[in-house]
Amino acid sequence: MSMTSQTPPSSGGQSLQQWLLSDTPTSRRQARLSALYQGWLALRQNHMAMVGLAILVVLISIALFAPLIAPHDPFVQDLANRLQPLGSEGHLLGTDSLGRDILSRLIYGARITLYIVALVALIAPVVGLLVGTVSGYAGGWADVILMRITDIFLAFPRLVLALAFVAALGAGIENAVLAISLTAWPPYARMARAETLTIRSSDYISAIRLQGAGPLRIIIKHIWPLCISSLIVRVTLDMAGIILAAAGLGFLGLGAQPPSPEWGAMISEGRRFILDHWWVATMPGLAIFAVSLAFNLLGDGLRDVLDPKDSAS
C-alpha cells in the first residue's frame, strides 16, 4: 500500500476534499476523517444549527477574551451611578443596584456558564455511560440494582433533587456543579443501557467474545464507541436544561455566591427592581435565553446528522 493512501494529500484543497469524500477509504484514519467531514457537510446544510453554533462560538470567544472585551471591572461598585438605564454614557446595558456595569458582568458571567457546562458535560455523561453499559451488558442482579438506583434518581424533579444536594453539600458553584451532575446522569444511563442491550446480541460481539475478549474490553472498545453519537446529541440537547438548573440555583442563592457575576444571581438581584428598572433582570435573562436556544438549535442539527435511524431512512 502506497504512502499516499495512508496520509491526506498535501497538494491543494481540492485533492484533500476528494480524499475525504472517497467512497473507498484505504485506511482506518481516512475512514474516520471522511465520516467527520461528511458529518460536517450535513450539519452545515442546517442553517439553524449553524446559527446555534455561531452563538456558542461567540460565547466562547467572549469568555476567553473577557478582560479585553469588558469595558469595566465587573466587581467595582459605583453607588453614584446605580441603576443607570440602557444606553447611558459608559454603560451600554446600564448598571445594577450597586452601580456595577451590567454588560461587563454579563461578559464575565459567560465564563461561569461555560465552566458549569463543561464540568457537567464531563461528569454526568461519563457516569451515565458507565452505569448504563455495565447494566446492559452484565444483566442479572447488576442490571436490577443499577436500574433501580437510576429509577430513584429519575423519580425526583431535577431542580428539586439538585436543591437537596446543594443544601446537604453547602452553597457554592462547585457544589452546584456536583449537584447538577448527580441529577443529570440517569437519562444517559437509560439510553446507554438500551443501546447496549441491542449491541450485546450482535454477531460481531459474539465473534469478539469467541476470540477471547473480556467484558471490560468489549464494553470499552466496542460498545462505548457505538453509544458516543447518541450521547453527544443528548448532551447537547440537555445543556439548556443544565444552564437553567444552574441559573435556578444561583437565583435561589445556592449557586455562585456574590459578588460573582453569575446570570441567575443577577436575575435574583434585579427582581427587586423589575417594575421600575426592568433591564437589571432582563439582560441576564436574555443571555440565558440566547445560550439555551443556541444549544437546542445545535443539538437538533447534530441529532439529524448523527441519528442512525434518520441516516438509514
Coordinates of C-alpha atoms in Angstrom, one line a residue:
M1 CA 0.0 0.0 0.0
S2 CA 1.4 3.3 -1.0
M3 CA 2.0 6.2 1.4
T4 CA -0.4 8.5 -0.5
S5 CA -3.3 6.2 0.5
Q6 CA -2.4 6.4 4.2
T7 CA -1.9 10.2 4.6
P8 CA -4.0 13.1 3.3
P9 CA -2.8 14.7 0.1
S10 CA -0.9 17.9 0.5
S11 CA -1.3 19.4 -2.9
G12 CA -4.3 21.8 -3.0
G13 CA -7.6 21.9 -1.2
Q14 CA -9.5 20.1 -4.0
S15 CA -7.4 16.9 -3.8
L16 CA -7.8 16.9 0.0
Q17 CA -11.6 17.2 -0.4
Q18 CA -11.6 14.3 -2.9
W19 CA -9.5 12.2 -0.4
L20 CA -12.0 13.0 2.3
L21 CA -15.0 12.2 0.1
S22 CA -13.6 9.0 -1.3
D23 CA -16.1 6.0 -1.4
T24 CA -13.2 3.6 -0.9
P25 CA -11.1 4.6 2.1
T26 CA -7.8 2.8 2.2
S27 CA -7.1 3.2 5.9
R28 CA -9.0 3.5 9.2
R29 CA -7.8 7.1 9.6
Q30 CA -9.1 8.0 6.2
A31 CA -12.5 6.4 7.0
R32 CA -12.8 8.3 10.3
L33 CA -11.8 11.7 8.8
S34 CA -14.1 11.1 5.9
A35 CA -17.1 10.4 8.3
L36 CA -16.3 13.5 10.3
Y37 CA -16.1 15.7 7.1
Q38 CA -19.3 14.3 5.7
G39 CA -21.0 14.9 9.0
W40 CA -19.8 18.5 9.0
L41 CA -21.1 19.0 5.4
A42 CA -24.5 17.6 6.5
L43 CA -24.5 19.9 9.6
R44 CA -23.6 22.9 7.5
Q45 CA -26.8 22.4 5.5
N46 CA -28.8 23.0 8.6
H47 CA -28.9 26.8 8.8
M48 CA -30.5 26.9 12.3
A49 CA -27.8 24.6 13.7
M50 CA -25.2 26.9 12.2
V51 CA -26.8 29.8 14.0
G52 CA -26.6 28.0 17.3
L53 CA -23.0 27.0 16.6
A54 CA -22.2 30.7 15.8
I55 CA -23.8 31.9 19.1
L56 CA -21.7 29.3 21.0
V57 CA -18.5 30.3 19.2
V58 CA -19.2 33.9 20.1
L59 CA -19.9 33.0 23.7
I60 CA -16.6 31.0 24.0
S61 CA -14.7 33.9 22.4
I62 CA -16.3 36.4 24.8
A63 CA -15.4 34.1 27.8
L64 CA -11.8 33.7 26.6
F65 CA -11.2 37.4 26.0
A66 CA -13.4 38.8 28.7
P67 CA -10.6 41.0 30.2
L68 CA -10.1 42.6 26.8
I69 CA -13.7 43.0 25.9
A70 CA -15.3 44.1 29.1
P71 CA -15.5 47.9 29.4
H72 CA -15.4 47.9 33.2
D73 CA -14.4 45.8 36.1
P74 CA -17.4 43.7 36.9
F75 CA -16.8 43.9 40.7
V76 CA -16.2 47.6 41.1
Q77 CA -19.1 49.4 42.7
D78 CA -20.1 53.0 41.9
L79 CA -23.2 53.9 44.0
A80 CA -23.3 57.3 42.4
N81 CA -24.2 55.6 39.1
R82 CA -26.5 52.9 40.4
L83 CA -29.5 51.8 38.2
Q84 CA -28.4 53.7 35.1
P85 CA -30.7 53.0 32.1
L86 CA -29.8 51.3 28.9
G87 CA -27.6 53.4 26.6
S88 CA -26.3 55.6 29.4
E89 CA -22.9 57.1 28.9
G90 CA -20.2 54.5 29.5
H91 CA -22.8 51.8 30.3
L92 CA -24.4 50.3 27.2
L93 CA -26.7 48.0 29.1
G94 CA -27.0 50.2 32.2
T95 CA -25.9 49.4 35.8
D96 CA -27.2 47.4 38.7
S97 CA -28.2 48.4 42.2
L98 CA -24.6 48.8 43.2
G99 CA -23.5 50.7 40.2
R100 CA -21.7 47.8 38.5
D101 CA -21.7 47.7 34.7
I102 CA -24.2 45.1 33.6
L103 CA -22.5 44.4 30.2
S104 CA -19.2 43.7 31.9
R105 CA -20.9 41.3 34.4
L106 CA -22.6 39.5 31.6
I107 CA -19.3 39.1 29.8
Y108 CA -17.6 37.7 32.8
G109 CA -20.7 35.6 33.6
A110 CA -20.1 33.8 30.4
R111 CA -17.1 32.2 32.0
I112 CA -19.1 30.8 34.8
T113 CA -21.7 29.5 32.5
L114 CA -19.1 27.7 30.3
Y115 CA -17.4 26.4 33.5
I116 CA -20.6 24.8 34.7
V117 CA -21.5 23.4 31.3
A118 CA -18.0 21.9 30.8
L119 CA -17.8 20.3 34.2
V120 CA -21.3 18.8 34.0
A121 CA -20.7 17.6 30.4
L122 CA -17.6 15.8 31.6
I123 CA -19.2 14.2 34.7
A124 CA -22.8 13.3 34.0
P125 CA -22.5 11.6 30.6
V126 CA -19.4 9.6 31.7
V127 CA -21.2 8.3 34.8
G128 CA -24.4 7.6 32.9
L129 CA -22.4 5.8 30.1
L130 CA -20.6 3.7 32.6
V131 CA -23.7 2.7 34.6
G132 CA -25.8 2.1 31.5
T133 CA -23.3 -0.1 29.6
V134 CA -22.3 -2.2 32.7
S135 CA -26.0 -2.7 33.5
G136 CA -27.0 -3.6 29.9
Y137 CA -24.0 -5.9 29.3
A138 CA -23.9 -7.6 32.7
G139 CA -27.6 -8.2 33.1
G140 CA -29.0 -10.1 36.1
W141 CA -28.8 -8.7 39.6
A142 CA -26.3 -6.0 38.5
D143 CA -28.9 -4.7 36.0
V144 CA -31.7 -4.8 38.5
I145 CA -29.7 -2.9 41.2
L146 CA -28.3 -0.2 38.9
M147 CA -31.6 0.4 37.1
R148 CA -33.5 0.7 40.4
I149 CA -31.0 3.3 41.6
T150 CA -31.5 5.1 38.3
D151 CA -35.3 5.0 38.8
I152 CA -34.9 6.5 42.3
F153 CA -33.0 9.5 40.8
L154 CA -35.5 9.8 38.0
A155 CA -38.4 9.9 40.4
F156 CA -37.5 13.4 41.6
P157 CA -37.6 16.6 39.6
R158 CA -34.1 17.6 38.7
L159 CA -34.1 21.0 40.3
V160 CA -35.7 19.8 43.5
L161 CA -33.1 17.0 43.8
A162 CA -30.3 19.5 43.0
L163 CA -31.6 21.7 45.7
A164 CA -31.5 18.8 48.2
F165 CA -27.9 18.0 47.2
V166 CA -26.8 21.6 47.4
A167 CA -28.4 22.0 50.8
A168 CA -26.5 19.0 52.0
L169 CA -23.2 19.9 50.4
G170 CA -23.3 23.7 51.0
A171 CA -23.8 26.6 48.7
G172 CA -21.1 27.3 46.0
I173 CA -20.5 26.9 42.4
E174 CA -18.5 23.6 42.7
N175 CA -21.2 22.0 44.9
A176 CA -23.8 23.3 42.4
V177 CA -22.0 21.6 39.5
L178 CA -21.7 18.4 41.5
A179 CA -25.4 18.5 42.4
I180 CA -26.5 19.1 38.8
S181 CA -24.2 16.3 37.7
L182 CA -25.7 13.9 40.2
T183 CA -29.2 14.7 38.9
A184 CA -28.3 14.7 35.2
W185 CA -26.7 11.2 34.7
P186 CA -29.8 8.9 34.9
P187 CA -31.2 9.7 31.3
Y188 CA -27.7 8.9 29.9
A189 CA -27.7 5.6 31.8
R190 CA -31.1 4.7 30.4
M191 CA -30.0 5.5 26.9
A192 CA -26.7 3.6 27.1
R193 CA -28.4 0.6 28.6
A194 CA -31.0 0.4 25.8
E195 CA -28.3 0.6 23.1
T196 CA -26.1 -1.9 25.0
L197 CA -29.0 -4.4 25.1
T198 CA -29.2 -4.2 21.3
I199 CA -25.5 -4.3 20.7
R200 CA -24.5 -7.2 23.0
S201 CA -26.6 -9.7 21.0
S202 CA -24.9 -8.7 17.7
D203 CA -22.9 -11.3 15.8
Y204 CA -19.7 -9.3 15.8
I205 CA -19.9 -9.1 19.6
S206 CA -20.2 -12.9 19.8
A207 CA -17.2 -13.2 17.4
I208 CA -15.1 -10.9 19.6
R209 CA -16.1 -12.9 22.7
L210 CA -15.1 -16.1 21.0
Q211 CA -11.7 -14.6 20.2
G212 CA -11.1 -14.2 24.0
A213 CA -12.1 -10.6 24.6
G214 CA -13.2 -10.0 28.2
P215 CA -16.3 -8.0 29.2
L216 CA -14.3 -4.9 30.1
R217 CA -12.6 -4.8 26.7
I218 CA -15.8 -5.4 24.9
I219 CA -17.6 -2.6 26.8
I220 CA -14.7 0.0 26.3
K221 CA -13.5 -0.9 22.8
H222 CA -16.7 -2.0 21.1
I223 CA -19.9 -0.8 22.9
W224 CA -18.8 2.7 24.1
P225 CA -17.9 3.9 20.6
L226 CA -21.3 2.9 19.3
C227 CA -23.0 4.9 22.1
I228 CA -21.0 8.1 21.7
S229 CA -23.0 9.6 18.8
S230 CA -26.3 9.3 20.7
L231 CA -24.6 10.6 23.8
I232 CA -23.3 13.7 22.1
V233 CA -26.7 14.5 20.8
R234 CA -28.3 14.0 24.2
V235 CA -25.6 16.1 26.0
T236 CA -26.1 19.0 23.6
L237 CA -29.8 19.0 24.0
D238 CA -29.5 18.8 27.8
M239 CA -27.2 21.8 28.0
A240 CA -30.1 24.2 28.0
G241 CA -31.7 22.4 31.0
I242 CA -28.3 22.3 32.8
I243 CA -27.9 26.1 32.3
L244 CA -31.4 26.7 33.6
A245 CA -30.8 24.5 36.6
A246 CA -27.5 26.4 37.4
A247 CA -29.3 29.7 36.9
G248 CA -32.1 28.5 39.2
L249 CA -29.6 27.5 41.9
G250 CA -27.9 30.9 41.5
F251 CA -31.3 32.6 41.7
L252 CA -32.0 30.9 45.0
G253 CA -28.6 31.9 46.3
L254 CA -27.3 28.3 46.3
G255 CA -25.0 28.5 43.3
A256 CA -22.2 31.0 42.6
Q257 CA -22.0 33.4 45.6
P258 CA -21.8 37.2 45.4
P259 CA -20.1 39.1 44.1
S260 CA -19.6 36.5 41.3
P261 CA -21.4 37.7 38.1
E262 CA -23.5 34.6 37.6
W263 CA -26.5 35.2 35.4
G264 CA -29.0 33.5 37.7
A265 CA -27.8 35.5 40.7
M266 CA -28.0 38.7 38.6
I267 CA -31.7 38.0 37.9
S268 CA -32.3 37.4 41.6
E269 CA -30.8 40.7 42.4
G270 CA -32.7 42.5 39.7
R271 CA -36.1 41.1 40.6
R272 CA -36.5 43.8 43.3
F273 CA -36.4 46.5 40.6
I274 CA -38.3 44.6 37.9
L275 CA -41.1 47.2 37.6
D276 CA -39.1 50.4 37.6
H277 CA -35.7 49.2 36.3
W278 CA -36.6 46.2 34.2
W279 CA -33.2 45.9 32.4
V280 CA -31.3 44.8 35.5
A281 CA -33.1 41.4 35.5
T282 CA -34.0 41.3 31.8
M283 CA -30.4 41.4 30.3
P284 CA -29.1 38.3 32.1
G285 CA -32.4 36.6 31.4
L286 CA -31.9 37.3 27.7
A287 CA -28.3 36.0 27.9
I288 CA -29.6 32.7 29.4
F289 CA -32.3 32.5 26.7
A290 CA -29.8 33.0 23.9
V291 CA -27.3 30.4 25.1
S292 CA -30.1 27.9 25.8
L293 CA -31.6 28.4 22.4
A294 CA -28.1 28.0 20.8
F295 CA -27.6 24.6 22.4
N296 CA -31.1 23.5 21.4
L297 CA -30.5 24.5 17.8
L298 CA -27.1 22.8 17.6
G299 CA -28.4 19.7 19.4
D300 CA -31.3 19.4 16.9
G301 CA -28.9 19.7 14.0
L302 CA -26.5 17.1 15.5
R303 CA -29.4 14.7 16.0
D304 CA -30.2 14.9 12.3
V305 CA -26.6 14.2 11.4
L306 CA -25.8 11.5 14.0
D307 CA -29.1 9.7 14.4
P308 CA -28.5 6.3 12.6
K309 CA -32.3 5.8 12.1
D310 CA -32.6 9.1 10.2
S311 CA -29.5 8.2 8.2
A312 CA -30.9 4.8 7.3
S313 CA -34.2 6.3 6.1

